[in-house]
Amino acid sequence: MSWVSVVLLACLAVCVGAAAEVRDTLREQPPYPVWPDRFHAVSQQKRGEDLGIVDLYYDWPRGGNLNLIRQADGPIFDMEWGNGTSYVYTPATQKCKVVKFGVGLLPPDWLHGAQYLGRETVGLFECHKWQKGDSDAPGVPFVVYWDAVAEDAAQAQRRPVQWRFFDGMQFNVVYFTPHEAVPESVWQTPAYCFEQGEGEGGGRAEAAR
């Protein structure tokens, strides 16, 4: 057998192996993650060396999403609504910024169509790994998302474990309770938010200072 034949056979073996790996990954792909209509998640927020704790209350039937950002000098409330408007306010100082975003409230199935990247261990969890969307940086997805592997392979509602945005903002979910909601009074936007000006899309903490 000539060396050319050996090289061709080696290339063929590599291609067949790669195709089999892709086929196995696709065959093992679980259903796309779907969030519960309501949930409460406590997350560690990390961007570079900056750390924070965020209580996320997601309420799709209401059309709202509340991020309660805990800080030493008092919490910041980020109330996001389905029409793309966010009210970012600090009760301690009664400062508020109305922020307009192009994207409204994410639906529970917002990860439908994401690319499945296989399994990966994150902390104590065996996870499915996904990526979705494109960012301005070449080759960098808009978001990478990890959710815990469920005992039932057909289960779509699985515990979120971590997600990371293209800009380095990362959320590590340390506590997750499906169907938990906040009291009605918490959803009431303070009156002083309607007396102060609007701003462009930007960071939550910066907007309320």
Coordinates of C-alpha atoms in Angstrom, one line a residue:
M1 CA 0.0 0.0 0.0
S2 CA 1.4 3.4 -1.0
W3 CA 1.9 6.2 1.4
V4 CA -0.8 8.2 -0.4
S5 CA -3.3 5.4 0.3
V6 CA -2.3 5.4 3.9
V7 CA -2.9 9.1 4.2
L8 CA -6.3 8.9 2.5
L9 CA -7.4 6.1 4.8
A10 CA -6.3 8.1 7.8
C11 CA -8.2 11.1 6.7
L12 CA -11.2 9.0 6.0
A13 CA -11.1 7.5 9.5
V14 CA -10.9 11.0 11.1
C15 CA -13.8 12.2 9.0
V16 CA -15.9 9.2 9.9
G17 CA -15.1 9.5 13.6
A18 CA -16.0 13.2 13.6
A19 CA -19.3 12.5 11.8
A20 CA -20.1 9.8 14.3
E21 CA -19.4 12.2 17.2
V22 CA -21.7 14.9 15.7
R23 CA -24.4 12.3 15.1
D24 CA -24.2 11.0 18.7
T25 CA -24.3 14.5 20.0
L26 CA -27.4 15.3 18.0
R27 CA -29.0 12.0 19.0
E28 CA -28.4 12.8 22.7
Q29 CA -29.6 16.4 22.5
P30 CA -32.3 17.0 25.1
P31 CA -35.3 19.2 24.5
Y32 CA -34.6 23.0 24.5
P33 CA -34.7 24.5 28.0
V34 CA -38.0 26.0 28.9
W35 CA -38.5 28.3 32.0
P36 CA -41.5 27.9 34.3
D37 CA -44.0 30.7 33.8
R38 CA -43.0 32.0 37.3
F39 CA -39.9 31.4 39.4
H40 CA -37.5 32.9 41.9
A41 CA -33.8 32.5 41.4
V42 CA -31.0 33.8 43.7
S43 CA -27.8 34.3 41.6
Q44 CA -24.3 35.4 42.1
Q45 CA -23.6 38.1 39.5
K46 CA -20.0 38.4 38.4
R47 CA -18.4 40.8 36.0
G48 CA -14.6 40.8 36.2
E49 CA -13.8 41.3 39.9
D50 CA -17.2 42.8 40.8
L51 CA -19.5 40.4 42.6
G52 CA -23.1 40.8 43.7
I53 CA -26.2 38.9 44.7
V54 CA -29.4 39.2 42.6
D55 CA -32.9 38.0 43.4
L56 CA -34.6 37.4 40.1
Y57 CA -38.4 37.1 40.1
Y58 CA -39.7 36.1 36.6
D59 CA -43.4 36.3 36.0
W60 CA -44.4 35.7 32.4
P61 CA -48.3 35.8 32.9
R62 CA -47.8 39.3 34.5
G63 CA -45.5 40.4 31.8
G64 CA -42.8 41.5 34.3
N65 CA -39.3 40.6 35.5
L66 CA -37.9 41.9 38.7
N67 CA -34.2 42.0 39.5
L68 CA -33.5 42.9 43.1
I69 CA -29.8 43.7 43.3
R70 CA -28.4 43.6 46.8
Q71 CA -25.8 46.1 47.8
A72 CA -24.2 47.3 51.0
D73 CA -25.8 50.7 50.7
G74 CA -29.3 49.3 50.0
P75 CA -31.0 47.3 47.2
I76 CA -31.5 48.4 43.6
F77 CA -34.7 47.4 41.9
D78 CA -34.7 46.7 38.2
M79 CA -38.3 46.3 37.1
E80 CA -38.4 45.1 33.5
W81 CA -41.7 44.9 31.5
G82 CA -42.7 43.2 28.3
N83 CA -42.9 46.5 26.3
G84 CA -39.1 47.0 26.7
T85 CA -39.3 49.5 29.5
S86 CA -37.3 49.1 32.7
Y87 CA -37.6 51.1 35.9
V88 CA -34.3 51.1 37.8
Y89 CA -34.7 52.6 41.2
T90 CA -33.2 52.8 44.7
P91 CA -35.8 53.2 47.5
A92 CA -33.1 54.5 49.9
T93 CA -32.4 57.6 47.7
Q94 CA -35.7 57.6 45.7
K95 CA -33.7 57.9 42.5
C96 CA -35.1 56.3 39.4
K97 CA -34.1 55.9 35.8
V98 CA -36.5 54.8 33.1
V99 CA -34.5 52.8 30.6
K100 CA -35.7 51.7 27.1
F101 CA -34.5 48.4 25.7
G102 CA -35.2 47.1 22.3
V103 CA -36.0 43.6 23.6
G104 CA -38.9 43.1 26.0
L105 CA -39.5 40.3 28.4
L106 CA -37.9 37.0 27.4
P107 CA -40.6 34.3 26.9
P108 CA -40.2 31.0 28.7
D109 CA -39.0 29.2 25.6
W110 CA -36.5 31.9 24.6
L111 CA -33.7 29.3 24.2
H112 CA -35.6 27.5 21.4
G113 CA -33.3 27.1 18.5
A114 CA -30.1 27.4 20.6
Q115 CA -27.1 25.3 19.5
Y116 CA -26.5 22.3 21.8
L117 CA -22.8 22.0 22.8
G118 CA -23.0 18.8 24.8
R119 CA -22.6 18.1 28.5
E120 CA -20.3 19.9 31.0
T121 CA -19.8 19.9 34.7
V122 CA -20.5 23.2 36.4
G123 CA -19.9 23.2 40.1
L124 CA -21.9 20.3 41.6
F125 CA -24.1 19.9 38.6
E126 CA -23.9 17.8 35.4
C127 CA -25.2 20.2 32.8
H128 CA -26.3 20.6 29.3
K129 CA -24.5 23.5 27.6
W130 CA -26.1 25.8 24.9
Q131 CA -25.3 28.9 23.0
K132 CA -27.5 31.3 21.2
G133 CA -27.3 34.5 19.2
D134 CA -24.3 36.4 17.8
S135 CA -22.5 39.4 19.3
D136 CA -20.4 42.1 17.7
A137 CA -17.3 40.2 18.6
P138 CA -16.4 37.6 15.9
G139 CA -17.0 34.0 17.1
V140 CA -18.4 35.1 20.5
P141 CA -22.1 34.0 21.0
F142 CA -24.5 36.4 22.7
V143 CA -25.2 34.0 25.5
V144 CA -23.9 30.7 26.8
Y145 CA -26.3 28.8 29.0
W146 CA -26.0 25.8 31.3
D147 CA -29.0 23.8 32.8
A148 CA -28.9 20.7 35.0
V149 CA -29.3 17.3 33.5
A150 CA -32.7 15.9 34.5
E151 CA -33.5 12.3 35.4
D152 CA -36.3 12.3 32.8
A153 CA -34.5 12.9 29.4
A154 CA -37.7 14.3 27.9
Q155 CA -38.1 16.9 30.6
A156 CA -37.9 20.5 29.2
Q157 CA -38.2 22.4 32.5
R158 CA -34.8 22.0 34.1
R159 CA -32.9 23.9 36.7
P160 CA -30.8 26.8 35.3
V161 CA -27.3 26.6 36.7
Q162 CA -25.3 29.4 34.9
W163 CA -25.5 31.8 32.0
R164 CA -22.8 34.1 30.6
F165 CA -23.2 37.0 28.2
F166 CA -20.8 38.1 25.5
D167 CA -19.6 41.1 27.6
G168 CA -18.4 38.8 30.5
M169 CA -21.5 39.3 32.7
Q170 CA -22.1 35.9 34.4
F171 CA -24.9 34.6 36.6
N172 CA -24.4 31.6 38.9
V173 CA -27.7 30.3 40.2
V174 CA -27.4 29.2 43.8
Y175 CA -31.1 28.9 44.6
F176 CA -34.0 28.2 42.3
T177 CA -37.7 27.9 43.2
P178 CA -40.3 27.3 40.4
H179 CA -43.7 29.0 40.7
E180 CA -42.6 31.4 43.5
A181 CA -44.0 34.9 43.2
V182 CA -43.5 38.2 45.0
P183 CA -46.4 40.0 46.7
E184 CA -48.6 42.3 44.6
S185 CA -47.3 45.4 46.3
V186 CA -43.7 44.8 45.0
W187 CA -44.8 45.2 41.4
Q188 CA -46.0 48.7 42.0
T189 CA -43.6 51.2 40.4
P190 CA -42.8 54.1 42.8
A191 CA -44.4 57.4 41.9
Y192 CA -41.0 59.2 41.8
C193 CA -40.1 57.0 38.7
F194 CA -42.7 59.0 36.7
E195 CA -41.3 62.3 37.8
Q196 CA -37.7 61.6 36.6
G197 CA -36.3 61.4 33.1
E198 CA -35.6 58.6 30.7
G199 CA -32.3 57.1 29.8
E200 CA -30.8 54.9 27.2
G201 CA -30.1 51.2 27.7
G202 CA -27.2 50.6 30.1
G203 CA -26.1 49.0 33.3
R204 CA -28.6 48.6 36.1
A205 CA -26.5 49.8 39.0
E206 CA -25.1 52.8 37.0
A207 CA -28.6 53.8 35.9
A208 CA -29.9 54.2 39.5
R209 CA -27.0 56.2 40.8

